Short mmCIF file of C-alpha atoms and ligand atoms in Angstrom, two decimals:
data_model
loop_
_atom_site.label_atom_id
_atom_site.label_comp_id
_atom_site.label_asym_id
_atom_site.label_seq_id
_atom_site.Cartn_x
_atom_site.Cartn_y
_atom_site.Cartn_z
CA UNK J 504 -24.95 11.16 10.01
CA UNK J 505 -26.34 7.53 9.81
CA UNK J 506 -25.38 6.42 13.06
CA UNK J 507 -28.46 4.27 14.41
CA UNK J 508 -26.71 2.12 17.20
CA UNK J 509 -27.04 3.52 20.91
CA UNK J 510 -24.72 2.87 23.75
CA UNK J 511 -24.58 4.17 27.41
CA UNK J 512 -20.37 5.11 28.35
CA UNK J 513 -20.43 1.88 30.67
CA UNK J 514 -21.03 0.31 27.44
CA UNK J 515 -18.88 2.32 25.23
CA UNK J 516 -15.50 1.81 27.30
CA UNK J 517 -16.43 -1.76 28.06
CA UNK J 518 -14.19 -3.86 25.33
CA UNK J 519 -16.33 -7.02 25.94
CA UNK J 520 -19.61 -4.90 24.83
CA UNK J 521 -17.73 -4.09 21.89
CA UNK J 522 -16.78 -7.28 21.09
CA UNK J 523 -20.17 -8.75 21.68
CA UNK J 524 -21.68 -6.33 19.43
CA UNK J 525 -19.39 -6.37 16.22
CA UNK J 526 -20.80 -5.75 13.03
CA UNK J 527 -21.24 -9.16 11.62
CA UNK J 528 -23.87 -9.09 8.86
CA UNK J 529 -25.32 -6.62 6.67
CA UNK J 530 -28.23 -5.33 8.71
CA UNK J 531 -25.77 -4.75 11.09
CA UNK J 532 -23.66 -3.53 8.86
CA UNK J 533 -26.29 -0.49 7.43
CA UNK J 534 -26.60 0.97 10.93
CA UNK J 535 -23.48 2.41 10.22
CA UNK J 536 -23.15 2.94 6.50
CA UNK J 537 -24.89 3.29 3.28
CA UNK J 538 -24.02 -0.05 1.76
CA UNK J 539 -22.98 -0.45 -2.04
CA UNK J 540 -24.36 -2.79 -4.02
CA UNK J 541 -20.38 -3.86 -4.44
CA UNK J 542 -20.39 -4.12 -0.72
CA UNK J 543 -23.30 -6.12 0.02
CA UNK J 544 -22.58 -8.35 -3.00
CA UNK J 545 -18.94 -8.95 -1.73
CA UNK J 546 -20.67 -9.64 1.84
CA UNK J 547 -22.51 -12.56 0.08
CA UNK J 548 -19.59 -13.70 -1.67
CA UNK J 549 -16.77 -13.64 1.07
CA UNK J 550 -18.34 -14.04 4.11
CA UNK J 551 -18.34 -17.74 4.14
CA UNK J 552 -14.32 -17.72 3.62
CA UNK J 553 -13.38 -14.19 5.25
CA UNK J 554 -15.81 -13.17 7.74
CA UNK J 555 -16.58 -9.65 8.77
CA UNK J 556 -16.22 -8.50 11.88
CA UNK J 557 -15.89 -5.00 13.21
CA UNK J 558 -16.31 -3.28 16.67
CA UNK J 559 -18.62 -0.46 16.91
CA UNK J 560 -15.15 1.79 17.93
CA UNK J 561 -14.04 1.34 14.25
CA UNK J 562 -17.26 1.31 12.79
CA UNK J 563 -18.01 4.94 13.99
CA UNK J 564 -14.97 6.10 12.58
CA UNK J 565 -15.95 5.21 9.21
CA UNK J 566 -17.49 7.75 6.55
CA UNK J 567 -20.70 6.45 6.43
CA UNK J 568 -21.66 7.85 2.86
CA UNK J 569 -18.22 7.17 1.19
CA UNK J 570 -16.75 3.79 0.23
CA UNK J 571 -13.36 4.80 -0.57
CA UNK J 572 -13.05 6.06 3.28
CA UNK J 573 -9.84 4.61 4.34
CA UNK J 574 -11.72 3.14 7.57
CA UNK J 575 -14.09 1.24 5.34
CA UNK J 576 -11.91 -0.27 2.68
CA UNK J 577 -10.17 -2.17 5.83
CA UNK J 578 -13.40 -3.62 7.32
CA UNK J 579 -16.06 -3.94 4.75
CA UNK J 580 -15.87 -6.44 2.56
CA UNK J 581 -15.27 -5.50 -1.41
CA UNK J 582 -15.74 -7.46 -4.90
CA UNK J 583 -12.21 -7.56 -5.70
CA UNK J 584 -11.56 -9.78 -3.16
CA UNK J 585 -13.24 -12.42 -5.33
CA UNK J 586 -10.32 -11.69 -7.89
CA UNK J 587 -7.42 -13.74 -7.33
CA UNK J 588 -4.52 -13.17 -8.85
CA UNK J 589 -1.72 -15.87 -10.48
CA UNK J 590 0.96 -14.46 -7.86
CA UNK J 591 -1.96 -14.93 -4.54
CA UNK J 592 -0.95 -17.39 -2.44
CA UNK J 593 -2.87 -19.34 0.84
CA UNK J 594 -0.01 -18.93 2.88
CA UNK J 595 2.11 -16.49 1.40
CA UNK J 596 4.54 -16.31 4.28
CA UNK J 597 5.34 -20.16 4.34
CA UNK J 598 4.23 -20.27 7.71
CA UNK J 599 2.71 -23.40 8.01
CA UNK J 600 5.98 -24.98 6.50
CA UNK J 601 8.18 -23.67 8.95
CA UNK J 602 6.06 -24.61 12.33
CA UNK J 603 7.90 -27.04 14.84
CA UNK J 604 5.15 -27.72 16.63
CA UNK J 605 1.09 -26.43 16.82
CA UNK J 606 1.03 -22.86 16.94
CA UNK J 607 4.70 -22.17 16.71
CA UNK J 608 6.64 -20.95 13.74
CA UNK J 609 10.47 -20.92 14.06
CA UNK J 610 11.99 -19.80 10.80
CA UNK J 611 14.83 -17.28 12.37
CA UNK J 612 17.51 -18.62 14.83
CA UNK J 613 16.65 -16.68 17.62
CA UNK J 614 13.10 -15.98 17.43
CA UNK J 615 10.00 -17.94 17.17
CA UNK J 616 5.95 -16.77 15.87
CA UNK J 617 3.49 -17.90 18.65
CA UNK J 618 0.03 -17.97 17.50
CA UNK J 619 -2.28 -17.72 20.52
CA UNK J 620 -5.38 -17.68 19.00
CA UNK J 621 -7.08 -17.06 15.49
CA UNK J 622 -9.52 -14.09 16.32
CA UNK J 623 -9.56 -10.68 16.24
CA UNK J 624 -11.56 -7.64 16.81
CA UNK J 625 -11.52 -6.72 13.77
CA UNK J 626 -10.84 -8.98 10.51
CA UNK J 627 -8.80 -6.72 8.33
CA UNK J 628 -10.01 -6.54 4.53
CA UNK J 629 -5.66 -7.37 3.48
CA UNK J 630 -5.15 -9.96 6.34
CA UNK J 631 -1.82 -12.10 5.28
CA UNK J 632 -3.61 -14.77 7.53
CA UNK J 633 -7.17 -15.41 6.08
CA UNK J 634 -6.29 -18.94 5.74
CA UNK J 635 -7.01 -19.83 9.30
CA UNK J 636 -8.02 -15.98 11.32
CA UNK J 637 -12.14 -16.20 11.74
CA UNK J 638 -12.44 -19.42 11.30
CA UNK J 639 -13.14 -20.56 15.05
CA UNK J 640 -12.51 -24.06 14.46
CA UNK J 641 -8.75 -23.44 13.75
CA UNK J 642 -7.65 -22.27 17.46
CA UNK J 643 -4.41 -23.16 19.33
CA UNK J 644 -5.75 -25.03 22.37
CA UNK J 645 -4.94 -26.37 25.85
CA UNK J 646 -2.61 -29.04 25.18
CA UNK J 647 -1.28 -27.26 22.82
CA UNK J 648 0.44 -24.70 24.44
CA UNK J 649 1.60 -27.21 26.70
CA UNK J 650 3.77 -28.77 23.69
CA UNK J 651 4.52 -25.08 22.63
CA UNK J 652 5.82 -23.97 25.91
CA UNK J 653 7.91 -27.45 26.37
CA UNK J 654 9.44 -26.81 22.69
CA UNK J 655 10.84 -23.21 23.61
CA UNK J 656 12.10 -24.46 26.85
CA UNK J 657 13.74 -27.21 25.26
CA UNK J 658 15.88 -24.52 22.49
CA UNK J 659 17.98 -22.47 24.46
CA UNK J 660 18.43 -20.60 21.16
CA UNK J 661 15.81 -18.82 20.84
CA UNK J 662 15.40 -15.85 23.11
CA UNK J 663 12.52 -13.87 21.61
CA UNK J 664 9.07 -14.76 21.02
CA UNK J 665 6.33 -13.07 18.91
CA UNK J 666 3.45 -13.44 20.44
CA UNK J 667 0.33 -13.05 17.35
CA UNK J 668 -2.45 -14.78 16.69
CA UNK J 669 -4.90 -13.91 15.08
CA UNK J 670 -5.06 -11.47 18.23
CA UNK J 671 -3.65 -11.93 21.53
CA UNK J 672 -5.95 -9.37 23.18
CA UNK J 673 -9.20 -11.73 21.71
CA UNK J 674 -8.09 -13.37 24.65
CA UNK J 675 -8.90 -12.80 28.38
CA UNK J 676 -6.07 -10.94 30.70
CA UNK J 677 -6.04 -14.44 32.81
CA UNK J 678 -5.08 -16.02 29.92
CA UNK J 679 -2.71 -13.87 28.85
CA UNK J 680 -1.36 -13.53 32.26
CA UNK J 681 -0.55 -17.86 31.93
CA UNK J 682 1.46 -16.79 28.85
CA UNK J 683 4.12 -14.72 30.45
CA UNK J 684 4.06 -16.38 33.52
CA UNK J 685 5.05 -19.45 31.21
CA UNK J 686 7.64 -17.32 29.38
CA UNK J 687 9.14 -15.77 32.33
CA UNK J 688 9.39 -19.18 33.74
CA UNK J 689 12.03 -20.17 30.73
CA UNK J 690 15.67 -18.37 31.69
CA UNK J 691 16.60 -18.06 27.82
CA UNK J 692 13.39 -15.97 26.57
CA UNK J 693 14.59 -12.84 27.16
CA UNK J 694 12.13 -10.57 24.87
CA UNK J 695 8.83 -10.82 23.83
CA UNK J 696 7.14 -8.82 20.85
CA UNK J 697 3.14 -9.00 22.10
CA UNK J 698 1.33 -8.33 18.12
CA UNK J 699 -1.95 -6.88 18.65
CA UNK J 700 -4.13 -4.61 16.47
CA UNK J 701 -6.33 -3.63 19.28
CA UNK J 702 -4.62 -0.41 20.08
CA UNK J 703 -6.51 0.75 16.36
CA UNK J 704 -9.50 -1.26 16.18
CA UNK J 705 -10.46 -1.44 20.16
CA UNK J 706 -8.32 0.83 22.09
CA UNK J 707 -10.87 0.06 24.94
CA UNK J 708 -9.25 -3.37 25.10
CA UNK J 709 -6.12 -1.77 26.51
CA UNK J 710 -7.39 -0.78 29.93
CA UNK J 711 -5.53 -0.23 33.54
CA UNK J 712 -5.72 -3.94 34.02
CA UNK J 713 -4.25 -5.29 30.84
CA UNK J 714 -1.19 -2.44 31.59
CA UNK J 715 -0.72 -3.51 34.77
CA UNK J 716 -0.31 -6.73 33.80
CA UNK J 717 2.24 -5.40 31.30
CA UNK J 718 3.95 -3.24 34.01
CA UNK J 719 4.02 -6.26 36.05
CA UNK J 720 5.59 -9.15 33.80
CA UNK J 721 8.74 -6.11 32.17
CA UNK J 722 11.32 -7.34 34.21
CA UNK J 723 15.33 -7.22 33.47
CA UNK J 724 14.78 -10.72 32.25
CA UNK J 725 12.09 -10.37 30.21
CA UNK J 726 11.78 -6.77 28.10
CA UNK J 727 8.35 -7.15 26.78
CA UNK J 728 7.33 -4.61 23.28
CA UNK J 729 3.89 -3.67 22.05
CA UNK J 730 3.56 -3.75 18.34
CA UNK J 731 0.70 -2.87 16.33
CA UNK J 732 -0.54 -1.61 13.06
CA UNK J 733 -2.32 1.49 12.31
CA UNK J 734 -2.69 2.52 8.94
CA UNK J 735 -4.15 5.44 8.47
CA UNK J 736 -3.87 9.01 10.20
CA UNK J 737 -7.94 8.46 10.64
CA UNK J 738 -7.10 5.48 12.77
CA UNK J 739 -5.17 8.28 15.21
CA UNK J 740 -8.21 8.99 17.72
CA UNK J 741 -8.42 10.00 20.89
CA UNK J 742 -9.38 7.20 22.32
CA UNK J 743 -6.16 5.57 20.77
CA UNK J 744 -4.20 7.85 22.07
CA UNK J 745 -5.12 8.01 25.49
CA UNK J 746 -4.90 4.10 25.34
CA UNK J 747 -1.22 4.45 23.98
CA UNK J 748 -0.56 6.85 27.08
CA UNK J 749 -2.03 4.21 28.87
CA UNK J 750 0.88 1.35 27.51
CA UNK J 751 3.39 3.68 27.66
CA UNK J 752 2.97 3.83 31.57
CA UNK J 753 3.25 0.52 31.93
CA UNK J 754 6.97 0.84 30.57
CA UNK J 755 6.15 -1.13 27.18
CA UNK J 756 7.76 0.34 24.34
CA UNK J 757 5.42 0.44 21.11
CA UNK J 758 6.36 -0.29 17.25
CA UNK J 759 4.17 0.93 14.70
CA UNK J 760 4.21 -1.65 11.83
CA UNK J 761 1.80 0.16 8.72
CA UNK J 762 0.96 -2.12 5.58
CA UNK J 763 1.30 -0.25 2.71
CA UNK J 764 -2.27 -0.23 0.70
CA UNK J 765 -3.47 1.30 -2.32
CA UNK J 766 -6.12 3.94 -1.37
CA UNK J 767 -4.94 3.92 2.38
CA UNK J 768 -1.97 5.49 2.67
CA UNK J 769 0.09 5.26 -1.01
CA UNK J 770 1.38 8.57 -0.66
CA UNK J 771 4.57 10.34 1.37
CA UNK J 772 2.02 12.84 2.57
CA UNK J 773 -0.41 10.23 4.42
CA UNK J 774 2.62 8.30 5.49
CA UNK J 775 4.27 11.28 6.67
CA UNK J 776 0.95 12.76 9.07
CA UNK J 777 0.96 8.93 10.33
CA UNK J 778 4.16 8.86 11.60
CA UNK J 779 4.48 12.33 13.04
CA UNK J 780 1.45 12.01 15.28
CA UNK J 781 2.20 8.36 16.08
CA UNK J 782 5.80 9.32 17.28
CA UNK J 783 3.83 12.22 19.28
CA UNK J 784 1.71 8.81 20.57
CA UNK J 785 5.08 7.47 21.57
CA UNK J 786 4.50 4.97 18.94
CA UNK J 787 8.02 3.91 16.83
CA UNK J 788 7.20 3.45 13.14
CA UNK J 789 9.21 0.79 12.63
CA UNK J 790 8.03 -1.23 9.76
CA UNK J 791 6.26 -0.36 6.22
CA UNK J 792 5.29 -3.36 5.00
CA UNK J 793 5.06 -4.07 1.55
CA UNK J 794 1.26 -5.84 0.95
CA UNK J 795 1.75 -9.82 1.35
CA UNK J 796 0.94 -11.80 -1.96
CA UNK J 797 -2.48 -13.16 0.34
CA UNK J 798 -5.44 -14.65 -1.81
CA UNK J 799 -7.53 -12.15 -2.59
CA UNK J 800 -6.17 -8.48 -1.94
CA UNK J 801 -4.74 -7.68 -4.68
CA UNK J 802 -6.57 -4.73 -4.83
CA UNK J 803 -4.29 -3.27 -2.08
CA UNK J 804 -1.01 -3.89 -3.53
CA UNK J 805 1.12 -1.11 -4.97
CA UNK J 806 4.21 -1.34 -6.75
CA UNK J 807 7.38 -1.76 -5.01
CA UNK J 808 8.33 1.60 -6.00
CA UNK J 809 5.81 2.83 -4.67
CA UNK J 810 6.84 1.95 -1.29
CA UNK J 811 10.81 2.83 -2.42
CA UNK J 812 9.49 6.51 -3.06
CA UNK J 813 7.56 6.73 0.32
CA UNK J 814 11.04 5.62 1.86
CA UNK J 815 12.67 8.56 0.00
CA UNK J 816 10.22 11.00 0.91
CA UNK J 817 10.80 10.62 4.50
CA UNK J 818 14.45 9.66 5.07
CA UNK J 819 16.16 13.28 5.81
CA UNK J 820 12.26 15.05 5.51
CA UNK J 821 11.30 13.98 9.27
CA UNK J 822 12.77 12.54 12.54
CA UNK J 823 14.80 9.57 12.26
CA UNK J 824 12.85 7.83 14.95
CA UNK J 825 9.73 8.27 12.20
CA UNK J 826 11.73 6.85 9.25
CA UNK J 827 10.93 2.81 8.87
CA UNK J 828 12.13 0.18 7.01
CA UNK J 829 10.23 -0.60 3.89
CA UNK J 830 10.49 -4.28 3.96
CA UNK J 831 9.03 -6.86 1.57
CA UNK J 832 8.11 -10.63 3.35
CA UNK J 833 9.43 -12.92 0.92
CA UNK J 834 6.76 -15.38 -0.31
CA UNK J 835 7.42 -19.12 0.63
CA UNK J 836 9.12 -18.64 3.68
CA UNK J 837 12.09 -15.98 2.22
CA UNK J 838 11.66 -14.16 5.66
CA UNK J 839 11.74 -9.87 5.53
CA UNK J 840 14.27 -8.47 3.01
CA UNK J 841 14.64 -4.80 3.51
CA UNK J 842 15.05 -2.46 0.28
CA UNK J 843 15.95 1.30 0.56
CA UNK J 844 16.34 3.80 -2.18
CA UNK J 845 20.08 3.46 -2.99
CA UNK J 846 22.12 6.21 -1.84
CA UNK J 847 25.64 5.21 -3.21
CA UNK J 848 25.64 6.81 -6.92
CA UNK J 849 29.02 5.92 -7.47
CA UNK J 850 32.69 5.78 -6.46
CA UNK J 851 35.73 8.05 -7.82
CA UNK J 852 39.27 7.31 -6.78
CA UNK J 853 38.83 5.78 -3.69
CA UNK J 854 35.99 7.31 -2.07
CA UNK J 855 32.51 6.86 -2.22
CA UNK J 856 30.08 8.89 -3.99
CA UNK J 857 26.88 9.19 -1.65
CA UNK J 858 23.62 11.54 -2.12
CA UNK J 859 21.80 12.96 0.30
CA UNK J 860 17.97 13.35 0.72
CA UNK J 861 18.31 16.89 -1.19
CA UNK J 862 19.76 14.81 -4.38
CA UNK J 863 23.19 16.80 -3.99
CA UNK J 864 25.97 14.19 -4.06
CA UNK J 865 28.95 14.26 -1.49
CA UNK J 866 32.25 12.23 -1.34
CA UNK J 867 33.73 9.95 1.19
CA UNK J 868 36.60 8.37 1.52
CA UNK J 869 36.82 4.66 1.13
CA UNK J 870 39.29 2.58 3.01
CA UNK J 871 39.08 -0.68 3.50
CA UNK J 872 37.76 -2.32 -0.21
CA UNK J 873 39.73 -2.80 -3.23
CA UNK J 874 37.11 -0.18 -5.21
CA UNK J 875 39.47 -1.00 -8.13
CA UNK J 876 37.68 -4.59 -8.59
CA UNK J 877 34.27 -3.68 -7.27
CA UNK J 878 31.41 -2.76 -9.53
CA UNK J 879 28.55 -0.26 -8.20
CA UNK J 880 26.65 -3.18 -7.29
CA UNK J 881 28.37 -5.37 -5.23
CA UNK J 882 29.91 -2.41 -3.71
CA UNK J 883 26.40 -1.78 -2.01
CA UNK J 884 25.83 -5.28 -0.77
CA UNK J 885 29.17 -4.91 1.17
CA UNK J 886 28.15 -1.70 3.41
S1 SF4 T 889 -5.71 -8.01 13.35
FE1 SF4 T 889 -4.00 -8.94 12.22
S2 SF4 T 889 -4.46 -11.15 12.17
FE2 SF4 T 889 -6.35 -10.06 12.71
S3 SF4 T 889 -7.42 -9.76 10.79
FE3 SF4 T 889 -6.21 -7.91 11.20
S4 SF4 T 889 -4.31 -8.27 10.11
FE4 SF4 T 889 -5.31 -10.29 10.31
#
């Protein structure tokens, strides 16, 4: 085992030690790991655009003699991320289009994107965000979120706020705590969606004191969710868990949101062990998401159908409550479109012909459309 960094447990459950001692250069790097020569090149190559950046927690769960370990292939930097493809784009989301003011996105009519900050604990190898995460000159500051917090009390629309970053947890409870004081101040915010990848890459950040700040600011005015992304059933550690026990008790419900990413977790059988421990976490998959079209990870895309078949494979094979969406983020701003395998095969004097997740195909009646003038296809846009 390579392992050459010591710790005391003061040390190891302190998230500020962790954070202070991320891996953040390649000597670092090779206390953990036998390094490639793909890996160190790539560290040479994408550092200056992408740094790296990973907590000893996360480090310690990677294989330190194989580079295909699911652990590594999120954190350490690889040569393909030097290949861009023709579809890559900066900002593949259209984010930057679509913000009102500084650090606020408001694309939906109810909801809003809050970016808080633009570090993380981790910088994730498929980040949709590269653009502007770990670069420490792009942060949403003071005055900022001043003109942020006067904008959503000034649209009684919008009722639910996503608070991201980069990651909100990068930042200290006290400031977090001026956040939902701010947002609990503002009678029309009624939920907010706190986005944080800490629970996988530094469960040590979610401690009594962050969940009692949680368990304080849930009130009947504002319902307050916890969603993160793991990825992998090697991100599903003890540690994690007991930190997930630890949200849980506060009364914050959490959504699991996986990204869906060649060598990680392409296969119903990965997907599957994911969700049935996370739901045993008390962790909702809620989302797969198809890879964003981000500069630079190509690498991790797979097809669409790929994603479609994962769908299949679960739908009827496991819990409901561990059954996402598979939803693809449209590039330029198109907002999540959901795709599911199609179930409707058909229709045959006025019912519907549906299969089930066996493949055997069962009729219901139809009552309301005209089937006569409806083809197969815009039959299923209209259920
Ligand atoms: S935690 Fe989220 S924002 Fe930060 S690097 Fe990972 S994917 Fe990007």
């Amino acid at each position: 085992m390579k392992k050459q960094v010591t710790w005391t447990t003061e040390e190891w459950n302190d998230w500020r030690w962790h954070q202070k001692n991320r891996v953040r250069n390649l000597e670092q790097l090779e206390e953990w790991v036998d390094t490639t020569a793909d890996e160190r090149e790539a560290f040479e190559k994408t550092d200056a655009v992408f740094h790296m950046g990973i907590t000893p927690y996360y480090a310690s769960l990677m294989d330190p003699v194989d580079p295909n370990c699911p652990v590594r292939l999120q954190s350490v930097p690889s040569l393909a991320e030097t290949k861009i493809s023709n579809w890559d784009l900066d900002d593949p989301l259209g984010e930057e289009a679509d913000m009102v003011v500084p650090g606020l996105t408001h694309r939906y009519p109810d909801r809003v994107l809050f970016y808080t900050n633009h570090n993380c604990a981790m910088y994730c190898r498929f980040c949709t965000r590269k653009r502007k995460v770990s670069d420490p000159t792009s942060m949403t500051n003071k005055s900022a979120y001043e003109n942020l917090f006067q904008d959503l009390a000034e649209h009684p629309e919008v009722n639910d706020v996503v608070i991201s970053g980069g990651d909100p947890l990068s930042l200290s409870d006290k400031r977090l705590m001026v956040i939902f004081e701010e947002l609990s101040k503002i009678p029309h915010i009624k939920y907010c969606r706190l986005g944080s990848r800490n629970l996988v890459t530094l469960p040590q950040r979610v401690n009594n004191d962050f969940c009692d700040m949680l368990k304080h600011y849930q009130s009947r005015n504002l319902s307050i969710f916890f969603n993160t992304h793991y990825n992998c059933p090697e991100e599903l550690t003890d540690e994690a868990w007991d930190a997930c026990d630890r949200v849980a008790a506060s009364g914050t419900p959490m959504n699991n949101q996986m990204v869906l990413l060649k060598g990680i977790n392409d296969s119903v059988e990965r997907v599957s062990e994911l969700n049935r421990k996370l739901l045993q976490m008390r962790v909702r998959p809620y989302y797969i998401y198809q890879c964003d079209l981000a500069e630079g990870v190509s690498h991790f895309r797979t097809s669409i159908a790929k994603g479609l078949e994962i769908v299949k494979g679960l739908r009827g094979h496991m819990s409901g409550l561990a059954s996402p969406h598979f939803v693809v983020d449209a590039p330029g701003g198109g907002g999540k479109i959901p795709l599911s395998p199609n179930y409707v095969v058909g229709m045959d004097e006025g019912s519907l012909m549906l299969r089930n997740f066996r493949g055997k195909v069962y009729r219901y009646p139809e009552t309301e459309l005209q089937l006569s003038s409806l083809t197969p296809e815009c039959l299923h846009d209209k259920i």
